[in-house]
Coordinates of C-alpha atoms in Angstrom, one line a residue:
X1 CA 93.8 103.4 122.5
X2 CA 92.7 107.3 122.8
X3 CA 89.7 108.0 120.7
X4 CA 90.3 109.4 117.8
X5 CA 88.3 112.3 115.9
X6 CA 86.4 111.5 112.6
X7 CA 87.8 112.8 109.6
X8 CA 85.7 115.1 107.2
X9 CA 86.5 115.6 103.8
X10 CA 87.7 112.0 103.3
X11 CA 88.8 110.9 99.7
X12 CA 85.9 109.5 97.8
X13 CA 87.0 106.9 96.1
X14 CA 89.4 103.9 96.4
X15 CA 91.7 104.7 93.7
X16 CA 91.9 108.5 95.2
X17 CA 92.7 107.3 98.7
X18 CA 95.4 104.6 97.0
X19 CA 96.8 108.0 95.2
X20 CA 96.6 110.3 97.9
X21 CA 98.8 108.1 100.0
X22 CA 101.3 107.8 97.7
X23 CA 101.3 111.3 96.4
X24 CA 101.2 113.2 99.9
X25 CA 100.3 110.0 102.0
X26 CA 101.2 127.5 113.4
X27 CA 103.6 129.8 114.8
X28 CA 101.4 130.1 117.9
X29 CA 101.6 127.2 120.2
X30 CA 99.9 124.1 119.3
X31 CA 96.5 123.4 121.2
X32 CA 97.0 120.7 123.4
X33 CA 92.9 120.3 124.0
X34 CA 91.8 117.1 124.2
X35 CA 88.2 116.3 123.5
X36 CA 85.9 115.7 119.9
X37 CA 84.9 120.0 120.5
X38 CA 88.2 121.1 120.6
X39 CA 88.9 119.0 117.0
X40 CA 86.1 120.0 115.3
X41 CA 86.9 123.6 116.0
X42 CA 90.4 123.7 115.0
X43 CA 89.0 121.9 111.6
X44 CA 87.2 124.9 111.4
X45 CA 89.4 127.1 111.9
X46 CA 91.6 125.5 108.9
X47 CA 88.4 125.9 107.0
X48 CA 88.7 129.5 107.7
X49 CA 92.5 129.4 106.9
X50 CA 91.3 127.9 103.3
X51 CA 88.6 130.7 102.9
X52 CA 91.2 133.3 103.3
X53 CA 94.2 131.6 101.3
X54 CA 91.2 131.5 98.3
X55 CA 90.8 135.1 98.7
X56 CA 94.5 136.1 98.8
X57 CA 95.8 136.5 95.0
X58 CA 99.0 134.5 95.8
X59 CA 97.4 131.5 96.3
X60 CA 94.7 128.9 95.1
X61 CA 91.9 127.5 97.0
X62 CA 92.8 124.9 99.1
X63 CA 90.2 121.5 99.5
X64 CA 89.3 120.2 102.8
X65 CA 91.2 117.2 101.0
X66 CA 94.4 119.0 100.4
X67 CA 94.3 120.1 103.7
X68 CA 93.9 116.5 105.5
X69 CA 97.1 115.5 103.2
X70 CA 99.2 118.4 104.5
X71 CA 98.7 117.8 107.4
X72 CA 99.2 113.9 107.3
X73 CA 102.2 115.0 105.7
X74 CA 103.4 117.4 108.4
X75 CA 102.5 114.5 111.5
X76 CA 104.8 111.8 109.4
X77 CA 107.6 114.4 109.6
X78 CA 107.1 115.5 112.9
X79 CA 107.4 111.7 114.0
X80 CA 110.4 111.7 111.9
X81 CA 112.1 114.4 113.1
X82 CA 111.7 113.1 116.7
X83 CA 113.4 109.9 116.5
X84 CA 116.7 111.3 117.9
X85 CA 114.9 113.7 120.3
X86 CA 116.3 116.8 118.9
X87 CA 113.9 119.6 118.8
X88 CA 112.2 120.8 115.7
X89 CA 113.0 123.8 113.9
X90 CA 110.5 125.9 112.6
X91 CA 112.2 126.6 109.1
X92 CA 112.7 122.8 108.8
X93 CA 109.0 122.3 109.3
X94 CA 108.6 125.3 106.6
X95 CA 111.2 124.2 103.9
X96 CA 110.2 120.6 103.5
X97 CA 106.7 120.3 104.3
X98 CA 104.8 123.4 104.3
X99 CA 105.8 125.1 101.3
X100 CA 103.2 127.9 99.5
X101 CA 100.8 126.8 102.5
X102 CA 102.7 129.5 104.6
X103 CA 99.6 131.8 104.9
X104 CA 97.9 129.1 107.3
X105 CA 101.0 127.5 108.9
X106 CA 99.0 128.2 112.3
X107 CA 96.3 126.1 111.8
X108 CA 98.2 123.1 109.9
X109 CA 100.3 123.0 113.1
X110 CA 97.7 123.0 115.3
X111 CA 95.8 120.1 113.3
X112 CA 99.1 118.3 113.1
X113 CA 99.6 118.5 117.2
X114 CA 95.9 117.7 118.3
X115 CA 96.4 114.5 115.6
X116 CA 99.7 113.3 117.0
X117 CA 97.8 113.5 120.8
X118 CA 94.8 111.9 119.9
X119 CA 96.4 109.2 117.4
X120 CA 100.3 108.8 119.1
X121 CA 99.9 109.8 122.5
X122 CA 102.4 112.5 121.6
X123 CA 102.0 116.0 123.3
X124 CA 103.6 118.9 120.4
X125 CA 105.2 121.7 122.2
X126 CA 107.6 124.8 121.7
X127 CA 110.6 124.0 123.8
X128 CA 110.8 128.0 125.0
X129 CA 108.9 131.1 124.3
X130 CA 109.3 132.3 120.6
X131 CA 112.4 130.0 120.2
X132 CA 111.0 128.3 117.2
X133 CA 112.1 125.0 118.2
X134 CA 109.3 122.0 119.3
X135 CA 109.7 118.9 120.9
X136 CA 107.5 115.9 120.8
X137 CA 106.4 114.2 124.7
X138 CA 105.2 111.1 125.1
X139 CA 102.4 111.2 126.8
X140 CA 101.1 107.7 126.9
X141 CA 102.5 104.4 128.4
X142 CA 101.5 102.3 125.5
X143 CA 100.5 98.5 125.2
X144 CA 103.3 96.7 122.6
X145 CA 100.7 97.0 119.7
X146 CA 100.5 100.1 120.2
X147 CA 104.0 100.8 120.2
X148 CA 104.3 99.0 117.1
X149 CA 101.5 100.5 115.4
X150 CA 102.9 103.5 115.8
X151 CA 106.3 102.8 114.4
X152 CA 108.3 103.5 118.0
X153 CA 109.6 100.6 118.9
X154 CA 112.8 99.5 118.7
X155 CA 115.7 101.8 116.7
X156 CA 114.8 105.3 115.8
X157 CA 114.6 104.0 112.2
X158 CA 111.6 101.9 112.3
X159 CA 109.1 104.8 112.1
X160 CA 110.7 105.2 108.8
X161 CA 110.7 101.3 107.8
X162 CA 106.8 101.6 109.0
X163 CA 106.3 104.3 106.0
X164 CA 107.9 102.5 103.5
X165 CA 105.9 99.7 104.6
X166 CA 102.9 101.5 104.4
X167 CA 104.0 102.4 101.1
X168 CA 104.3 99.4 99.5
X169 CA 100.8 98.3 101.4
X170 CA 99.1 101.0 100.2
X171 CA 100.6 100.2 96.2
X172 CA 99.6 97.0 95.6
X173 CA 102.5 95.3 97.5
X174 CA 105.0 96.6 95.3
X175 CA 106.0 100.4 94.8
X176 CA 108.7 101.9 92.6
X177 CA 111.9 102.8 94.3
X178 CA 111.8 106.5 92.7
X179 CA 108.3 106.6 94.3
X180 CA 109.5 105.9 97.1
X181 CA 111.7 108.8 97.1
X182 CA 109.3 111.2 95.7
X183 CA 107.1 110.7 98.9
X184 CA 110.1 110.9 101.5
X185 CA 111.5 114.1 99.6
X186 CA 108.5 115.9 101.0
X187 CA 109.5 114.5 104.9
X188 CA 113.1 115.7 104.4
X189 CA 114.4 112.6 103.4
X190 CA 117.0 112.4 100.3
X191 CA 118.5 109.4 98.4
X192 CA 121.6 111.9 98.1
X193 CA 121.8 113.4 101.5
X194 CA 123.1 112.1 104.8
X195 CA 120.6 112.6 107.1
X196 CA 121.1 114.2 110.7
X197 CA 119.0 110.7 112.3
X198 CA 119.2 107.9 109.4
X199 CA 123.1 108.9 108.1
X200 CA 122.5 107.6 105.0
X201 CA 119.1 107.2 103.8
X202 CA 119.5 105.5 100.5
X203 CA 122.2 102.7 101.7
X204 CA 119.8 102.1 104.8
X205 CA 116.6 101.6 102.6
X206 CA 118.2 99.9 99.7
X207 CA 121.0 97.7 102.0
X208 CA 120.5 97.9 105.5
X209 CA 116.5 96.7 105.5
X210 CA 117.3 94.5 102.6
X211 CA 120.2 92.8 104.3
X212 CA 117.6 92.5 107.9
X213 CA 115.4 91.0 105.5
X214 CA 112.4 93.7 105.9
X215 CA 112.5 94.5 102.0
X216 CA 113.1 92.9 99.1
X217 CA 114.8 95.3 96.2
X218 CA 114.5 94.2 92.4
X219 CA 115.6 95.4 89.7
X220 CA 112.6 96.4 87.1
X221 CA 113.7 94.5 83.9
X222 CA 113.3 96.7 80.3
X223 CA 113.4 100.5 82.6
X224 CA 115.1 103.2 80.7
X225 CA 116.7 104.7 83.1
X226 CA 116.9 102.1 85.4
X227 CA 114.5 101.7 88.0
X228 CA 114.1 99.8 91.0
X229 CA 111.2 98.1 93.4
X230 CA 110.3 97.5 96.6
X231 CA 108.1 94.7 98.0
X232 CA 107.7 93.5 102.1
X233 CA 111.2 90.8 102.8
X234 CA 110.3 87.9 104.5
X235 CA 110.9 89.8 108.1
X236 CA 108.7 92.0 107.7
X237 CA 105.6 89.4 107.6
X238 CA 106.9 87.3 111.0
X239 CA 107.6 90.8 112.8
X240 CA 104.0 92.4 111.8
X241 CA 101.0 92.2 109.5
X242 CA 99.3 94.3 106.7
X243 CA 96.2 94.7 109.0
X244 CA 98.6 96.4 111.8
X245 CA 100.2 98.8 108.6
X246 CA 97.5 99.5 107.5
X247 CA 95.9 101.2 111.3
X248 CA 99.5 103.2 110.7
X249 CA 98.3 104.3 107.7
X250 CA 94.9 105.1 108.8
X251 CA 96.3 107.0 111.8
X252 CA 98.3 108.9 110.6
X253 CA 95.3 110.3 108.1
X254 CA 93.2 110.0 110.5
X255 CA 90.6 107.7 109.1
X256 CA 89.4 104.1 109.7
X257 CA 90.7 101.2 107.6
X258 CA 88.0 100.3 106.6
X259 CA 88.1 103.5 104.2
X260 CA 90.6 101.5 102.2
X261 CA 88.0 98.2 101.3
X262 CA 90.6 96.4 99.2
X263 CA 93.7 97.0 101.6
X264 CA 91.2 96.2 104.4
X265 CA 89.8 92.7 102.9
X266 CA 93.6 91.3 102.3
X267 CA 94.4 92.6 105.5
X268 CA 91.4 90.6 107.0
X269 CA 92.2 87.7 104.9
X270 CA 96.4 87.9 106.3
X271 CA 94.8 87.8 109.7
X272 CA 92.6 84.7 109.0
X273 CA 95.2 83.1 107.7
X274 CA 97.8 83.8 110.5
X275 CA 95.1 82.4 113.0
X276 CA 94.4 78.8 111.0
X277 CA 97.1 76.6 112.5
X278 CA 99.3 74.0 110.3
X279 CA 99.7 77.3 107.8
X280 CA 102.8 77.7 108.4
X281 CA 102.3 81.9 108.6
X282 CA 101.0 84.9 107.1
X283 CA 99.5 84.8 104.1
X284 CA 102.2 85.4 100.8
X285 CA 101.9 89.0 99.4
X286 CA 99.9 89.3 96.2

């Protein structure tokens, strides 16, 4: 695994990390420098970026925080968008994941690319000069846990089946189905629209990983309007573990696991469990 850079900025507490994830979990080209210097300047210069959006009248200051969402946000659509290989438009990236953060698109896309090499092995670049258009390249051969770590293994929908996963990790092993939605509305993902990689999103979420046994989808009794939640199907515990969801989860914000102590002790205690034989498997989700 490449070495990753620290985060700064990181959420404070466990409950904001918890909410973060589930709330938000450059027109130049992307820097493709590798090494700690080359990260730490680029975090800089989104620093800068923030200093000059809190100066411009159009726009609020920015945190260092609300900066490290946007641009977890914009790597999980990036790694979305690439599941089918088709490049990356610029106005998609703009429309449903940069939004009034315009003024310093530059630097969120140049945090976003050095993140996806460090983290994914993937190498951000514009397919020709000034088309607009990017194109994620794998750059690393990666072991199998990597691979599934990172949520490209297999069909190009398990990077989405990861977030959801992820999801319902990060919630207490149980998440709303319209929070669910909220969250993938911001990746370009709608329960209403088909979807140029996933056809329909809603039918694949709510029947296709439910049939596969990867989720399990209740009705919430006494919801006016109805509602609907998620929890991990019985697939999804033999095929992976909350400890290897949760290093998505950290990777893709770029922090350690250990910055979530509650998701990080039951994901300890799955793994014990797991290893004692006569158990029968993981542990059952609380």
């Amino acid at each position: 695994m490449l070495q990753k850079p620290r985060s700064r900025g990181r959420p404070s507490s466990q409950a904001e990390r918890e909410r973060d994830w589930g709330r938000d979990a450059a027109e130049e080209a992307p820097s493709t420098s590798r090494g700690a210097g080359g990260s730490r300047e680029s975090r800089g210069t989104s620093s800068q970026g923030g200093r000059r959006a809190e100066a411009s009248p159009e726009v609020g200051p920015r945190s260092q925080q609300q900066l490290e969402l946007k641009v977890a946000e914009l790597v999980q659509f990036l790694l979305i968008k690439d599941q089918k290989k088709i490049p990356i438009k610029r106005a998609d990236i703009l429309k449903h994941v940069i939004g009034d953060y315009k003024d310093i698109f530059p630097d969120l896309l140049k945090l976003a690319a050095e993140r996806l090499e460090y983290v994914f092995g993937y190498k951000l670049v514009e397919l020709e000069p000034k088309s607009n258009t990017y194109i994620l390249i794998n750059t690393l051969e990666p072991v199998e846990e990597d691979a599934e770590v990172r949520g490209d293994q297999g069909t190009p929908t398990t990077g989405l089946l990861m977030i959801v996963l992820g999801l319902i990790f990060m919630k207490g092993n149980t998440i709303k189905e319209t929070e669910v939605w909220d969250f993938l509305r911001r990746l370009g993902v709608y329960p209403t629209k088909k979807h140029l990689v996933f056809g329909d999103p809603k039918k694949l979420i709510t029947e296709e990983f439910v049939r596969q046994r990867y989720l399990e989808y209740r009705r919430i009794p006494h919801t006016d309007p109805v509602d609907y939640e998620f929890q991990w199907g019985p697939r999804t515990n033999l095929e992976t573990s909350k400890m290897k969801v949760l290093k998505f989860v950290a990777k893709v914000h770029n922090q350690d696991p250990k910055d979530w102590p509650a998701q990080y002790c039951e994901a300890l205690a799955d793994e014990e469990a797991r290893a004692r034989p006569g158990t029968g498997g993981p542990a059952p989700s609380s």
